[in-house]
Amino acid sequence: MWHKLCSLVLPMLLVSCITSQPYPTTTPLSAPIHPPTMRPPQVGQQWVYQVRNVFNQELVDIVTETVVSLKPQIRIERTSQKLGRLPDEIQDSWGYVVQDPQWNPAQRFQDALPLWPEKLTQGWSGFYRTRYQIPNNSNGSYYWGLVSKALQWERISVPAGQFTVLKYHHENPYFESNDVFRVGNYREEDIWLSPEIGRWVVRRSFGRYITQGVYWSNAYWEDYLEWELISWK
């Protein structure tokens, strides 16, 4: 029900924002006969993203993500042009995250979760449940659910170049927030993943939540951001 309400409210709001960040333009592709493999991680690999506010196209930050270690876990160091050092992304194995800094605050999961579809095939889907804590805070743990679905292969152009990507969708319905005043929470993302570079080239995400006495039609917004790749190595 929450998903349906969000789906109804969001388009109306975006229509009223005539300068909103356009949805990425892509060209659909036929599914490859043999699914590609992800580029394996190596120390020194780097991806740089421009981050825009979807509501008004404002450039809010430039974030650089760099692989700094592979053992005992894969660690991706993140630096903001605006804020300096950000929380690291930590993967237990390639593509399975145990500390995810995508949302604020970062989340430390009890069980590693897939960052991208476990099978890079159109139509694949999966559902995962675990609990998370806030890094450096062991006072509580919170329910987290992830719905993941691979949608289709596409060709996309971004400042870093043209890429063949697998578009997939993530939803986090009914999760628990560490903010005790929130009584309902919902997040979702569209992500365009490039196996060639081992990471996404566009990531577009938003979250909504309600407090006591607030209905979903008036739900509060978390950030609505689009990450777009401007360089990689």
Coordinates of C-alpha atoms in Angstrom, one line a residue:
M1 CA 0.0 0.0 0.0
W2 CA 2.8 2.4 0.9
H3 CA 4.4 1.8 -2.5
K4 CA 1.2 2.5 -4.3
L5 CA 0.7 5.8 -2.4
C6 CA 4.3 6.9 -3.1
S7 CA 3.9 6.0 -6.8
L8 CA 0.8 8.2 -7.0
V9 CA 2.2 11.2 -5.1
L10 CA 5.7 11.3 -6.7
P11 CA 4.6 12.0 -10.3
M12 CA 2.3 14.8 -9.2
L13 CA 5.1 16.5 -7.3
L14 CA 7.6 16.1 -10.2
V15 CA 5.2 17.5 -12.7
S16 CA 5.0 20.7 -10.6
C17 CA 8.8 21.0 -10.6
I18 CA 9.4 22.1 -14.2
T19 CA 13.2 22.3 -13.6
S20 CA 13.4 18.8 -12.1
Q21 CA 16.3 16.5 -13.1
P22 CA 15.1 14.6 -16.2
Y23 CA 14.9 10.8 -15.9
P24 CA 17.9 9.2 -17.7
T25 CA 17.4 8.7 -21.4
T26 CA 18.4 5.2 -22.6
T27 CA 18.2 2.9 -25.5
P28 CA 16.8 -0.6 -24.8
L29 CA 19.0 -3.5 -25.8
S30 CA 18.4 -7.2 -26.4
A31 CA 19.5 -9.4 -23.5
P32 CA 23.0 -10.8 -24.2
I33 CA 23.1 -14.5 -24.9
H34 CA 25.8 -15.0 -22.3
P35 CA 25.4 -12.7 -19.3
P36 CA 28.6 -10.6 -18.7
T37 CA 30.7 -10.9 -15.6
M38 CA 31.4 -8.0 -13.3
R39 CA 34.9 -6.4 -13.5
P40 CA 36.7 -7.7 -10.4
P41 CA 37.9 -5.3 -7.8
Q42 CA 41.5 -4.1 -7.6
V43 CA 43.2 -1.6 -5.3
G44 CA 43.2 1.8 -7.0
Q45 CA 40.0 1.4 -9.0
Q46 CA 38.1 4.7 -8.8
W47 CA 34.7 6.1 -9.7
V48 CA 33.8 9.8 -9.5
Y49 CA 30.1 10.9 -9.4
Q50 CA 28.3 14.2 -9.6
V51 CA 25.3 14.2 -7.3
R52 CA 22.2 16.3 -8.2
N53 CA 19.0 17.1 -6.4
V54 CA 16.3 15.6 -8.6
F55 CA 13.8 18.3 -7.6
N56 CA 15.7 21.3 -9.0
Q57 CA 18.8 19.9 -10.8
E58 CA 21.1 21.5 -8.2
L59 CA 24.6 20.1 -8.2
V60 CA 25.0 19.2 -4.5
D61 CA 28.3 17.4 -4.4
I62 CA 31.1 15.5 -6.2
V63 CA 31.9 12.2 -4.6
T64 CA 35.0 10.1 -5.3
E65 CA 35.0 6.4 -4.5
T66 CA 38.2 4.4 -4.4
V67 CA 39.0 0.8 -3.7
V68 CA 41.7 0.9 -1.0
S69 CA 41.8 -2.7 0.2
L70 CA 40.7 -6.2 -0.8
K71 CA 41.4 -8.3 2.4
P72 CA 40.0 -9.2 4.8
Q73 CA 37.1 -7.3 3.2
I74 CA 36.7 -5.0 0.2
R75 CA 36.8 -1.4 1.4
I76 CA 35.8 1.5 -0.8
E77 CA 36.9 4.9 0.6
R78 CA 34.6 7.8 -0.2
T79 CA 35.4 11.4 -0.3
S80 CA 33.0 14.3 -0.8
Q81 CA 34.1 17.6 -2.4
K82 CA 31.8 19.4 0.0
L83 CA 32.2 17.4 3.3
G84 CA 35.5 15.6 3.1
R85 CA 35.7 12.0 4.2
L86 CA 32.5 10.0 4.1
P87 CA 31.8 6.6 5.7
D88 CA 33.4 3.8 3.8
E89 CA 31.6 1.1 1.8
I90 CA 32.6 -2.3 3.0
Q91 CA 31.9 -5.5 1.1
D92 CA 32.3 -9.0 2.6
S93 CA 32.9 -10.3 -1.0
W94 CA 32.5 -8.6 -4.3
G95 CA 29.0 -7.3 -4.7
Y96 CA 27.9 -8.2 -1.1
V97 CA 27.8 -5.2 1.2
V98 CA 28.1 -5.3 5.0
Q99 CA 28.4 -1.5 5.5
D100 CA 26.4 0.6 3.1
P101 CA 26.8 4.3 3.2
Q102 CA 24.3 5.1 0.5
W103 CA 21.7 6.3 3.0
N104 CA 22.2 8.7 5.9
P105 CA 23.2 7.4 8.4
A106 CA 25.2 4.5 7.1
Q107 CA 24.1 1.0 7.8
R108 CA 26.0 -2.0 9.2
F109 CA 24.2 -5.2 8.3
Q110 CA 24.1 -8.4 10.2
D111 CA 24.1 -10.4 6.9
A112 CA 25.8 -9.2 3.7
L113 CA 23.3 -8.0 1.1
P114 CA 23.7 -7.9 -2.7
L115 CA 24.5 -4.5 -4.1
W116 CA 23.4 -5.6 -7.6
P117 CA 21.4 -8.6 -8.9
E118 CA 22.9 -11.9 -8.0
K119 CA 22.3 -13.0 -11.6
L120 CA 22.9 -10.4 -14.3
T121 CA 19.9 -11.6 -16.3
Q122 CA 16.8 -9.7 -17.3
G123 CA 13.8 -10.6 -15.1
W124 CA 15.8 -11.9 -12.1
S125 CA 14.4 -11.0 -8.7
G126 CA 15.2 -11.6 -5.1
F127 CA 14.0 -10.7 -1.6
Y128 CA 16.3 -10.4 1.5
R129 CA 15.7 -9.7 5.1
T130 CA 18.2 -8.8 7.8
R131 CA 18.9 -6.3 10.6
Y132 CA 21.3 -3.4 10.7
Q133 CA 23.0 -1.1 13.2
I134 CA 24.4 2.4 12.9
P135 CA 28.2 2.2 12.7
N136 CA 29.9 3.0 16.0
N137 CA 26.5 2.7 17.8
S138 CA 25.6 -0.6 19.3
N139 CA 22.5 0.6 21.2
G140 CA 20.0 -1.1 18.8
S141 CA 19.4 -3.0 15.7
Y142 CA 16.6 -2.5 13.1
Y143 CA 14.7 -4.5 10.5
W144 CA 15.8 -4.1 6.9
G145 CA 14.1 -5.6 3.9
L146 CA 15.4 -5.5 0.3
V147 CA 13.4 -6.2 -2.9
S148 CA 15.7 -6.4 -5.9
K149 CA 14.7 -6.9 -9.6
A150 CA 16.7 -6.8 -12.8
L151 CA 14.6 -5.0 -15.4
Q152 CA 16.4 -4.7 -18.8
W153 CA 19.6 -4.1 -20.7
E154 CA 20.1 -0.6 -22.0
R155 CA 22.6 1.7 -23.5
I156 CA 23.2 5.0 -21.7
S157 CA 25.3 8.1 -22.1
V158 CA 26.8 10.0 -19.1
P159 CA 29.7 12.5 -18.8
A160 CA 32.1 9.5 -18.4
G161 CA 31.0 8.0 -21.8
Q162 CA 28.6 5.5 -23.2
F163 CA 27.9 2.2 -21.5
T164 CA 26.0 -1.0 -21.8
V165 CA 24.1 -1.3 -18.5
L166 CA 21.7 -3.6 -16.7
K167 CA 18.9 -1.4 -15.2
Y168 CA 17.6 -2.8 -11.9
H169 CA 15.3 -1.6 -9.2
H170 CA 15.7 -1.7 -5.4
E171 CA 12.9 -1.2 -2.9
N172 CA 13.1 -1.1 0.9
P173 CA 9.5 -1.3 2.2
Y174 CA 8.5 -1.3 5.8
F175 CA 12.0 -1.0 7.2
E176 CA 12.7 0.2 10.7
S177 CA 14.5 3.6 11.2
N178 CA 16.9 4.4 14.0
D179 CA 14.9 7.6 14.4
V180 CA 12.3 6.6 17.0
F181 CA 9.9 9.3 15.8
R182 CA 9.4 7.6 12.5
V183 CA 6.5 5.1 12.4
G184 CA 6.7 4.2 8.7
N185 CA 9.5 4.2 6.2
Y186 CA 10.0 3.5 2.5
R187 CA 12.9 3.8 0.0
E188 CA 13.5 2.9 -3.6
E189 CA 16.1 3.3 -6.3
D190 CA 16.7 2.8 -10.0
I191 CA 20.2 1.8 -10.8
W192 CA 22.1 1.4 -14.1
L193 CA 24.9 -1.0 -13.6
S194 CA 27.9 -1.4 -15.9
P195 CA 29.7 -4.7 -15.6
E196 CA 32.5 -3.1 -17.7
I197 CA 33.5 -0.7 -14.9
G198 CA 32.3 -2.9 -11.9
R199 CA 29.9 -0.2 -10.7
W200 CA 26.8 1.8 -11.6
V201 CA 26.9 4.7 -13.9
V202 CA 23.6 6.2 -12.7
R203 CA 21.9 5.7 -9.3
R204 CA 18.6 7.6 -8.6
S205 CA 17.1 7.2 -5.2
F206 CA 14.6 8.6 -2.8
G207 CA 13.0 7.9 0.6
R208 CA 9.8 8.8 2.4
Y209 CA 8.7 8.5 5.9
I210 CA 5.8 9.3 8.3
T211 CA 5.6 10.2 11.9
Q212 CA 2.7 9.7 14.4
G213 CA -0.5 11.3 13.0
V214 CA 0.9 11.9 9.5
Y215 CA -0.6 10.1 6.5
W216 CA 1.3 8.8 3.5
S217 CA -0.3 11.5 1.3
N218 CA 1.7 14.0 3.4
A219 CA 4.8 11.9 3.9
Y220 CA 8.1 13.7 4.6
W221 CA 10.9 13.4 2.0
E222 CA 14.4 12.2 2.5
D223 CA 16.8 13.4 -0.1
Y224 CA 15.9 12.6 -3.8
L225 CA 19.3 12.4 -5.5
E226 CA 20.8 11.2 -8.8
W227 CA 24.4 10.0 -8.9
E228 CA 26.0 10.3 -12.4
L229 CA 29.4 9.0 -13.3
I230 CA 31.8 11.6 -14.6
S231 CA 35.1 9.6 -14.6
W232 CA 36.5 6.1 -13.7
K233 CA 39.6 4.1 -13.8

